[in-house]
Structure formats: structure tokens, C-alpha cells
Tab-separated table of C-alpha atoms in Angstrom:
chain	number	residue	atom	x	y	z
B	1	UNK	CA	0.016	-0.010	-0.009
B	2	UNK	CA	1.322	3.439	-0.886
B	3	UNK	CA	0.833	6.376	1.413
B	4	UNK	CA	-0.330	9.718	0.100
B	5	UNK	CA	-0.786	12.929	2.021
B	6	UNK	CA	-2.744	15.868	0.705
B	7	UNK	CA	-3.619	18.901	2.839
B	8	UNK	CA	-2.582	16.977	5.972
B	9	UNK	CA	-4.864	13.992	5.302
B	10	UNK	CA	-3.069	10.740	6.065
B	11	UNK	CA	-4.202	7.782	4.075
B	12	UNK	CA	-2.546	5.452	6.577
B	13	UNK	CA	-4.626	6.924	9.395
B	14	UNK	CA	-7.781	6.657	7.333
B	15	UNK	CA	-7.069	2.990	6.619
B	16	UNK	CA	-6.551	2.369	10.332
B	17	UNK	CA	-9.947	3.905	11.160
B	18	UNK	CA	-11.640	2.092	8.293
B	19	UNK	CA	-10.269	-1.195	9.582
B	20	UNK	CA	-11.684	-0.395	13.004
B	21	UNK	CA	-15.178	0.234	11.649
B	22	UNK	CA	-15.236	-2.682	9.208
B	23	UNK	CA	-14.182	-5.105	11.907
B	24	UNK	CA	-17.252	-4.162	13.982
B	25	UNK	CA	-19.902	-5.834	11.884
B	26	UNK	CA	-23.167	-3.887	11.617
B	27	UNK	CA	-25.988	-5.725	9.854
B	28	UNK	CA	-29.280	-3.815	9.740
B	29	UNK	CA	-31.803	-4.739	12.438
B	30	UNK	CA	-29.161	-6.470	14.651
B	31	UNK	CA	-29.465	-4.142	17.650
B	32	UNK	CA	-26.486	-5.524	19.569
B	33	UNK	CA	-24.213	-5.304	16.552
B	34	UNK	CA	-25.460	-1.815	15.672
B	35	UNK	CA	-24.907	-0.620	19.225
B	36	UNK	CA	-21.305	-1.789	19.086
B	37	UNK	CA	-20.906	-0.187	15.627
B	38	UNK	CA	-22.380	3.121	16.790
B	39	UNK	CA	-19.930	3.241	19.674
B	40	UNK	CA	-17.081	2.581	17.258
B	41	UNK	CA	-18.229	5.348	14.916
B	42	UNK	CA	-18.591	7.779	17.816
B	43	UNK	CA	-15.105	6.934	19.025
B	44	UNK	CA	-13.557	7.614	15.608
B	45	UNK	CA	-15.399	10.936	15.307
B	46	UNK	CA	-14.375	12.041	18.818
B	47	UNK	CA	-10.728	11.008	18.400
B	48	UNK	CA	-10.363	12.971	15.128
B	49	UNK	CA	-12.697	15.933	15.723
B	50	UNK	CA	-13.006	16.252	19.457
B	51	UNK	CA	-16.294	17.084	21.224
B	52	UNK	CA	-18.972	14.503	21.963
B	53	UNK	CA	-20.726	12.210	19.515
B	54	UNK	CA	-24.154	11.465	20.962
B	55	UNK	CA	-25.852	8.086	20.486
B	56	UNK	CA	-29.519	8.689	19.634
B	57	UNK	CA	-31.385	5.534	20.560
B	58	UNK	CA	-34.100	4.195	18.273
B	59	UNK	CA	-36.007	0.977	17.648
B	60	UNK	CA	-33.636	0.283	14.724
B	61	UNK	CA	-30.454	0.868	16.705
B	62	UNK	CA	-28.411	3.891	17.749
B	63	UNK	CA	-27.874	6.778	15.378
B	64	UNK	CA	-24.716	8.888	15.935
B	65	UNK	CA	-24.964	12.703	16.009
B	66	UNK	CA	-22.050	15.113	16.379
B	67	UNK	CA	-22.117	18.880	16.253
B	68	UNK	CA	-19.189	21.318	16.231
B	69	UNK	CA	-21.451	24.002	17.681
B	70	UNK	CA	-22.360	27.377	16.368
B	71	UNK	CA	-25.101	28.129	13.928
B	72	UNK	CA	-25.883	24.968	11.937
B	73	UNK	CA	-24.947	25.342	8.271
B	74	UNK	CA	-24.134	21.939	6.823
B	75	UNK	CA	-25.190	18.352	7.615
B	76	UNK	CA	-22.753	15.599	6.694
B	77	UNK	CA	-25.019	12.559	6.364
B	78	UNK	CA	-24.201	8.854	6.377
B	79	UNK	CA	-25.142	5.472	7.838
B	80	UNK	CA	-23.297	2.749	9.666
B	81	UNK	CA	-25.588	-0.229	9.032
B	82	UNK	CA	-24.626	-2.633	6.274
B	83	UNK	CA	-26.417	-5.396	4.307
B	84	UNK	CA	-23.981	-8.117	5.334
B	85	UNK	CA	-24.939	-10.706	8.026
B	86	UNK	CA	-22.791	-11.459	11.024
B	87	UNK	CA	-19.959	-13.823	10.058
B	88	UNK	CA	-19.235	-12.139	6.691
B	89	UNK	CA	-16.050	-10.640	8.140
B	90	UNK	CA	-14.637	-14.084	8.952
B	91	UNK	CA	-15.146	-15.135	5.329
B	92	UNK	CA	-14.103	-11.814	3.859
B	93	UNK	CA	-11.787	-9.982	6.267
B	94	UNK	CA	-10.640	-6.402	5.851
B	95	UNK	CA	-7.707	-6.413	3.451
B	96	UNK	CA	-5.662	-3.736	1.628
B	97	UNK	CA	-3.980	-5.110	-1.480
B	98	UNK	CA	-3.065	-3.818	-4.935
B	99	UNK	CA	-4.463	-0.384	-4.174
B	100	UNK	CA	-7.844	-1.622	-3.014
B	101	UNK	CA	-9.415	-2.012	0.413
B	102	UNK	CA	-11.920	-4.841	0.655
B	103	UNK	CA	-14.248	-6.116	3.398
B	104	UNK	CA	-17.940	-5.818	4.293
B	105	UNK	CA	-19.105	-2.214	4.103
B	106	UNK	CA	-15.884	-0.574	2.860
B	107	UNK	CA	-17.682	1.090	-0.081
B	108	UNK	CA	-21.223	1.288	1.314
B	109	UNK	CA	-20.460	3.263	3.229
B	110	UNK	CA	-17.834	3.062	5.966
B	111	UNK	CA	-15.125	4.402	3.702
B	112	UNK	CA	-17.114	7.552	3.111
B	113	UNK	CA	-17.566	8.096	6.827
B	114	UNK	CA	-13.859	7.816	7.504
B	115	UNK	CA	-12.943	10.101	4.595
B	116	UNK	CA	-15.384	12.797	5.751
B	117	UNK	CA	-14.161	12.745	9.340
B	118	UNK	CA	-10.550	13.077	8.291
B	119	UNK	CA	-11.386	15.801	5.811
B	120	UNK	CA	-13.224	17.785	8.435
B	121	UNK	CA	-10.244	17.330	10.778
B	122	UNK	CA	-8.183	19.488	8.423
B	123	UNK	CA	-10.420	22.497	9.030
B	124	UNK	CA	-9.258	24.910	11.705
B	125	UNK	CA	-12.863	26.101	12.190
B	126	UNK	CA	-15.591	23.459	12.148
B	127	UNK	CA	-18.378	25.533	13.594
B	128	UNK	CA	-21.712	25.071	11.914
B	129	UNK	CA	-20.963	21.473	10.926
B	130	UNK	CA	-23.050	18.506	12.022
B	131	UNK	CA	-22.539	14.811	11.320
B	132	UNK	CA	-25.396	12.348	11.452
B	133	UNK	CA	-24.725	8.631	10.974
B	134	UNK	CA	-27.917	6.584	10.986
B	135	UNK	CA	-28.520	2.952	11.809
B	136	UNK	CA	-31.228	1.992	9.360
B	137	UNK	CA	-30.625	3.468	5.901
B	138	UNK	CA	-30.335	0.048	4.303
B	139	UNK	CA	-33.812	-0.914	5.473
B	140	UNK	CA	-35.675	2.263	4.587
B	141	UNK	CA	-34.722	4.798	7.285
B	142	UNK	CA	-37.992	4.315	9.138
B	143	UNK	CA	-36.637	5.317	12.519
B	144	UNK	CA	-34.183	7.960	11.348
B	145	UNK	CA	-36.150	9.872	8.736
B	146	UNK	CA	-37.697	12.381	11.092
B	147	UNK	CA	-34.323	13.109	12.719
B	148	UNK	CA	-32.399	13.493	9.480
B	149	UNK	CA	-35.114	15.693	8.006
B	150	UNK	CA	-35.050	17.892	11.095
B	151	UNK	CA	-31.302	18.312	10.994
B	152	UNK	CA	-31.303	18.874	7.230
B	153	UNK	CA	-33.817	21.732	7.591
B	154	UNK	CA	-31.875	23.192	10.469
B	155	UNK	CA	-28.559	23.096	8.567
B	156	UNK	CA	-29.724	24.152	5.123
B	157	UNK	CA	-27.300	22.046	3.089
B	158	UNK	CA	-26.587	18.290	3.049
B	159	UNK	CA	-23.564	16.315	1.920
B	160	UNK	CA	-24.319	12.578	1.574
B	161	UNK	CA	-21.489	10.090	2.035
B	162	UNK	CA	-22.796	7.279	-0.164
B	163	UNK	CA	-20.226	5.716	-2.469
B	164	UNK	CA	-19.358	7.467	-5.704
B	165	UNK	CA	-20.945	6.664	-9.014
B	166	UNK	CA	-19.042	4.704	-11.615
B	167	UNK	CA	-15.734	6.372	-12.346
B	168	UNK	CA	-15.846	8.457	-9.197
B	169	UNK	CA	-18.738	10.670	-10.295
B	170	UNK	CA	-20.991	12.456	-7.859
B	171	UNK	CA	-24.669	11.528	-7.653
B	172	UNK	CA	-26.517	14.635	-8.719
B	173	UNK	CA	-29.927	13.000	-9.045
B	174	UNK	CA	-31.607	9.855	-7.797
B	175	UNK	CA	-34.790	8.045	-8.717
B	176	UNK	CA	-37.522	7.708	-6.178
B	177	UNK	CA	-37.830	4.102	-5.170
B	178	UNK	CA	-40.280	1.878	-3.393
B	179	UNK	CA	-41.512	-1.665	-2.860
B	180	UNK	CA	-45.030	-2.943	-3.236
B	181	UNK	CA	-46.472	-6.277	-2.161
B	182	UNK	CA	-49.488	-7.601	-3.972
B	183	UNK	CA	-51.259	-10.316	-1.956
B	184	UNK	CA	-53.860	-12.605	-3.511
B	185	UNK	CA	-56.490	-14.515	-1.571
B	186	UNK	CA	-58.142	-17.390	-3.395
B	187	UNK	CA	-59.695	-20.664	-2.275
B	188	UNK	CA	-58.027	-24.059	-1.880
B	189	UNK	CA	-59.422	-27.271	-3.398
B	190	UNK	CA	-58.151	-30.633	-4.544
B	191	UNK	CA	-56.231	-30.149	-7.789
B	192	UNK	CA	-57.264	-33.556	-9.135
B	193	UNK	CA	-60.744	-34.200	-7.760
B	194	UNK	CA	-62.333	-30.739	-8.012
B	195	UNK	CA	-59.934	-28.088	-9.364
B	196	UNK	CA	-62.855	-25.920	-10.476
B	197	UNK	CA	-64.094	-25.657	-6.898
B	198	UNK	CA	-61.025	-23.603	-5.998
B	199	UNK	CA	-59.959	-20.079	-6.818
B	200	UNK	CA	-56.391	-20.388	-8.042
B	201	UNK	CA	-54.355	-17.631	-6.387
B	202	UNK	CA	-51.353	-18.502	-8.492
B	203	UNK	CA	-53.217	-17.854	-11.737
B	204	UNK	CA	-54.528	-14.590	-10.355
B	205	UNK	CA	-51.012	-13.623	-9.311
B	206	UNK	CA	-49.832	-14.308	-12.863
B	207	UNK	CA	-52.420	-11.843	-14.142
B	208	UNK	CA	-51.296	-9.278	-11.567
B	209	UNK	CA	-47.652	-9.678	-12.596
B	210	UNK	CA	-48.535	-8.792	-16.141
B	211	UNK	CA	-50.660	-5.866	-14.999
B	212	UNK	CA	-48.029	-4.305	-12.812
B	213	UNK	CA	-45.219	-4.889	-15.293
B	214	UNK	CA	-47.214	-2.947	-17.858
B	215	UNK	CA	-47.151	0.113	-15.610
B	216	UNK	CA	-43.460	0.719	-16.397
B	217	UNK	CA	-42.447	3.693	-18.563
B	218	UNK	CA	-38.697	3.207	-19.098
B	219	UNK	CA	-38.774	5.980	-21.702
B	220	UNK	CA	-39.322	8.463	-18.877
B	221	UNK	CA	-37.326	6.586	-16.259
B	222	UNK	CA	-40.092	4.584	-14.613
B	223	UNK	CA	-39.325	0.952	-14.015
B	224	UNK	CA	-41.787	-1.513	-12.447
B	225	UNK	CA	-40.128	-4.881	-11.833
B	226	UNK	CA	-41.755	-7.913	-10.171
B	227	UNK	CA	-38.917	-9.461	-8.178
B	228	UNK	CA	-40.186	-12.112	-5.756
B	229	UNK	CA	-43.232	-14.377	-5.889
B	230	UNK	CA	-44.596	-17.208	-3.781
B	231	UNK	CA	-47.730	-19.374	-3.924
B	232	UNK	CA	-49.145	-22.720	-2.942
B	233	UNK	CA	-48.523	-25.356	-0.376
B	234	UNK	CA	-48.645	-28.819	-2.034
B	235	UNK	CA	-48.498	-30.027	-5.609
B	236	UNK	CA	-52.054	-31.423	-5.506
B	237	UNK	CA	-53.739	-28.386	-3.907
B	238	UNK	CA	-55.155	-25.395	-5.790
B	239	UNK	CA	-53.251	-22.553	-4.149
B	240	UNK	CA	-55.329	-20.361	-1.842
B	241	UNK	CA	-52.701	-17.625	-1.382
B	242	UNK	CA	-50.008	-15.911	-3.420
B	243	UNK	CA	-47.797	-12.857	-3.076
B	244	UNK	CA	-45.811	-10.825	-5.551
B	245	UNK	CA	-43.165	-8.256	-4.526
B	246	UNK	CA	-42.474	-5.416	-6.969
B	247	UNK	CA	-39.572	-2.938	-7.152
B	248	UNK	CA	-40.471	0.537	-8.433
B	249	UNK	CA	-38.213	3.394	-9.567
B	250	UNK	CA	-39.422	6.824	-10.766
B	251	UNK	CA	-37.784	10.079	-11.775
B	252	UNK	CA	-40.640	12.487	-11.063
B	253	UNK	CA	-43.224	13.138	-8.354
B	254	UNK	CA	-45.917	12.861	-11.031
B	255	UNK	CA	-44.877	9.320	-11.784
B	256	UNK	CA	-44.780	8.505	-8.077
B	257	UNK	CA	-48.391	9.579	-7.814
B	258	UNK	CA	-49.389	7.681	-10.998
B	259	UNK	CA	-47.776	4.453	-9.864
B	260	UNK	CA	-49.191	4.557	-6.333
B	261	UNK	CA	-52.698	5.229	-7.735
B	262	UNK	CA	-52.295	2.374	-10.222
B	263	UNK	CA	-51.335	-0.130	-7.491
B	264	UNK	CA	-54.244	1.038	-5.357
B	265	UNK	CA	-56.594	0.398	-8.290
B	266	UNK	CA	-55.497	-3.176	-9.058
B	267	UNK	CA	-58.471	-5.453	-9.433
B	268	UNK	CA	-58.792	-9.239	-9.571
B	269	UNK	CA	-59.318	-11.105	-12.839
B	270	UNK	CA	-60.812	-14.298	-11.359
B	271	UNK	CA	-64.241	-14.351	-9.801
B	272	UNK	CA	-63.948	-14.535	-6.030
B	273	UNK	CA	-60.278	-13.642	-5.810
B	274	UNK	CA	-59.268	-10.776	-3.551
B	275	UNK	CA	-56.328	-8.432	-3.947
B	276	UNK	CA	-54.530	-6.570	-1.160
B	277	UNK	CA	-51.752	-4.093	-1.894
B	278	UNK	CA	-49.174	-2.739	0.548
B	279	UNK	CA	-46.306	-0.348	-0.075
B	280	UNK	CA	-45.469	2.963	-1.640
B	281	UNK	CA	-42.688	4.872	-3.340
B	282	UNK	CA	-41.136	5.498	0.021
B	283	UNK	CA	-38.130	7.522	-1.129
B	284	UNK	CA	-39.208	10.446	-3.290
B	285	UNK	CA	-37.117	11.389	-6.351
B	286	UNK	CA	-34.037	13.536	-5.868
B	287	UNK	CA	-34.087	15.995	-8.796
B	288	UNK	CA	-30.868	17.330	-10.301
B	289	UNK	CA	-32.011	20.816	-9.364
B	290	UNK	CA	-31.449	19.916	-5.687
B	291	UNK	CA	-27.716	19.355	-6.262
B	292	UNK	CA	-26.957	21.941	-8.932
B	293	UNK	CA	-25.484	24.650	-6.701
B	294	UNK	CA	-23.390	22.310	-4.587
B	295	UNK	CA	-22.219	20.376	-7.632
B	296	UNK	CA	-20.953	23.643	-9.233
B	297	UNK	CA	-18.884	24.208	-6.095
B	298	UNK	CA	-17.544	20.677	-6.226
B	299	UNK	CA	-16.516	21.161	-9.863
B	300	UNK	CA	-14.534	24.212	-8.900
B	301	UNK	CA	-12.707	22.106	-6.326
B	302	UNK	CA	-12.180	19.123	-8.582
B	303	UNK	CA	-12.834	20.093	-12.229
B	304	UNK	CA	-12.652	16.544	-13.515
B	305	UNK	CA	-15.694	15.492	-11.498
B	306	UNK	CA	-18.766	14.320	-13.370
B	307	UNK	CA	-22.380	14.187	-12.195
B	308	UNK	CA	-24.584	11.167	-12.629
B	309	UNK	CA	-28.285	10.426	-12.175
B	310	UNK	CA	-28.634	6.957	-10.614
B	311	UNK	CA	-31.460	4.549	-9.945
B	312	UNK	CA	-30.687	3.683	-6.328
B	313	UNK	CA	-32.073	5.667	-3.456
B	314	UNK	CA	-30.441	7.158	-0.342
B	315	UNK	CA	-31.312	9.453	2.516
B	316	UNK	CA	-30.501	12.277	0.119
B	317	UNK	CA	-33.864	11.600	-1.523
B	318	UNK	CA	-35.566	12.671	1.693
B	319	UNK	CA	-33.531	15.837	2.242
B	320	UNK	CA	-33.810	16.929	-1.390
B	321	UNK	CA	-37.601	16.462	-1.274
B	322	UNK	CA	-37.653	19.056	1.513
B	323	UNK	CA	-36.035	21.576	-0.829
B	324	UNK	CA	-32.703	21.419	1.030
B	325	UNK	CA	-29.667	21.571	-1.314
B	326	UNK	CA	-28.238	18.055	-1.342
B	327	UNK	CA	-25.174	16.539	-2.991
B	328	UNK	CA	-24.727	12.775	-2.952
B	329	UNK	CA	-22.041	10.255	-3.835
B	330	UNK	CA	-19.305	12.048	-1.856
B	331	UNK	CA	-18.057	8.860	-0.242
B	332	UNK	CA	-15.643	6.235	-1.369
B	333	UNK	CA	-14.531	5.668	-4.962
B	334	UNK	CA	-14.920	1.979	-5.680
B	335	UNK	CA	-17.716	-0.419	-6.468
B	336	UNK	CA	-19.485	-3.662	-5.697
B	337	UNK	CA	-21.989	-2.262	-3.214
B	338	UNK	CA	-23.923	-5.080	-1.459
B	339	UNK	CA	-21.737	-7.705	-3.115
B	340	UNK	CA	-18.812	-9.932	-2.167
B	341	UNK	CA	-16.510	-8.031	-4.536
B	342	UNK	CA	-17.134	-4.678	-2.807
B	343	UNK	CA	-13.981	-2.512	-2.833
B	344	UNK	CA	-12.625	0.953	-2.187
B	345	UNK	CA	-9.903	2.643	-4.220
B	346	UNK	CA	-7.215	3.671	-1.723
B	347	UNK	CA	-5.588	6.229	-4.029
B	348	UNK	CA	-8.772	8.323	-4.161
B	349	UNK	CA	-9.253	8.602	-0.389
B	350	UNK	CA	-7.307	11.793	0.175
B	351	UNK	CA	-8.949	13.676	-2.650
B	352	UNK	CA	-12.421	12.674	-1.483
B	353	UNK	CA	-11.618	13.723	2.109
B	354	UNK	CA	-10.406	17.094	0.932
B	355	UNK	CA	-13.432	17.465	-1.332
B	356	UNK	CA	-15.753	17.189	1.655
B	357	UNK	CA	-13.622	19.681	3.571
B	358	UNK	CA	-13.615	22.102	0.620
B	359	UNK	CA	-17.367	21.883	0.233
B	360	UNK	CA	-17.972	22.503	3.907
B	361	UNK	CA	-15.691	25.557	3.844
B	362	UNK	CA	-17.441	26.935	0.730
B	363	UNK	CA	-20.919	26.404	2.195
B	364	UNK	CA	-20.027	28.217	5.384
B	365	UNK	CA	-18.689	31.332	3.656
B	366	UNK	CA	-21.461	31.479	1.037
């Protein structure tokens, strides 16, 4: 591993802190693991920035909040939960080799947290800066949304530490995203003796799959993708129940409203079948207009940066929907989010740390 220092940011020190965080596994919904992870995140923040990082308890695990004091001007936003179950670290330990750091959560998004903390540590004056690291972003931010929205409104600008887009680009827009579950209630009967006496929930579900798939408008960025289905109990029983799970992505609020109305209006095709729909487009779209001002500042700091609109959602969707200027993808350069080949590019860590620091400085003097 080569060491690079830029504006007093030590890559070796960042790697040490990243190892510390990765080696405290933090799967979403595991409260004991998330408590240990939150304490580790708080310790890293306090050791590099001073002050006190407060653990905000929630039903999803502790969120970590740190404030430098003074009038709030910028919220640095991240999460410490990961998608990987306990035991992943044993199979895939933290490693730095050939210019890449690997291990569960290095790219999404522990690397971004470490880079931001070290970048902020280069600032002589950190007043007006807040850091919020939530415990449930990977599972929808149900317990943290109110808090992150409150702090975003109070600060007036948000820097999101999700991993960079392909090639190191910043995420200047995001689709709104949501999950729907279509449940079918039919009636069981013997598949051989009296199949007509039943109401086949699987056949009804097949109709519903075709109906919901037809709602997609990829020409305007709307995708509606059935992803998981289940039905039936035994091979000689007409299935009485079936479920279909559907992933939805939209680029506009109008499409969000259209899709939600269409799911609410789904109707059965078979006599006697009943349809129940749950879900919504829970993360609203993040329009490029929300990031335009901050992205222009980032381009002045690193002219080679590119902006990308991406399909995945983040907590930046929520803050942008409030009208708060939001710039995303400021975390690690790398790839393989949520996969075993997840990695972080070590050479880019110093530049990304300094980018966060530069943005904070520019926001505070604007």
C-alpha cells in the first residue's frame, strides 16, 4: 500500500480507522451489533474531531450525532448499518492489497464516513458542521427519517457520504424508489378431484404480474419490476394464497403519484379472488435541481468531477424532497456495493476527504 498525504490528510490513518469500523460488523436490524458499531463510529469521530458524539437511541439501533457547535450550516449525512450478516467478516476480512481495500461495508459506506471525518479534521474552524450517521438506511430509514429531515432543515445544506458513481462521479440525481407487495387470496381445493371448486391464487397472481409490469415507462425513467413471488402449499392443492413483490423506480413526483394510484386500483381477474396491496414509493425522487449549486462548487474544487443520475435511493432523496440543497455520492470511490466483490480505491481517499472539507468551507462562507 502506498501512502499519500494531501492537505494533511493521512491515508494510513484513514485505513486504520476504516479497519476499526469494518471489523465491527453492523447488519441492519441487529441491535447488539449496531450498538457496538455506533460506539465505534462515535469513538472515531471524537478521536479525530473532538467534542462528543451522541448516540440517539431508536427501535432500529443507535444513530450517531455530532455537532461542532455554532449556527448549523451543513449536515454531513451517512449510515453505519450494512447489508452483510454477522460472520461475513470471517469469510471476507478487511484487506488492503493492490491499491484496493476490501471487506464488508468498505464502499457502502464506511469508507465515506472515514474520509469525511478526516477531511473535516483538516479544518481549523468546524463551527456550523453537524454529522449524522444513521442505523437503518439500508432498510428504509424508518426510525431515522424524522431526525435526518429535522437536522437537514436546520442546517440548510446536506452532503451525503454514499459511495461514488461509476468512475468516481458524484450523484446529482436519484430516482424515487419503493417496494409494493401484492397479496392474492383465493380458495383451496383438490387439484385432481375438483380443481374448479377452488380459486387459483397463482393464476390470479400471474395476471397481476402482467398488469403491474405494464405500468413501467422506461422511456421516462419509470421501471416496475416484479422481483419475488410465492404461492401454494402442495402439488395437489389449488393454491389459496400468493404474493408478488415489486420494485419501483421513478424520476418524477408525477410518476410517483401515478404508480401509487395504479397499484391502489389493481383489481382481480378471477371471480372470487381478492387483492390486497401494501407499499409505496417511500423515497421520493431527488431531482438534479437539488444538487446543482453544490455540484458547481464541487466542480470548482475538482474540475474533472462528473455528475450522474442513478437509480438507487439514499437518505439524500428525503432531504432533497424538503427543498434542502443536497449533493450525494461524496463517499468512497470503488464499487461492488452489497456484493462480495465490494472494494474501495485507496488512491482516491485523500482527494475525497479534501473534497468534503472544501465543500464545507465553501458552504459556510457562502
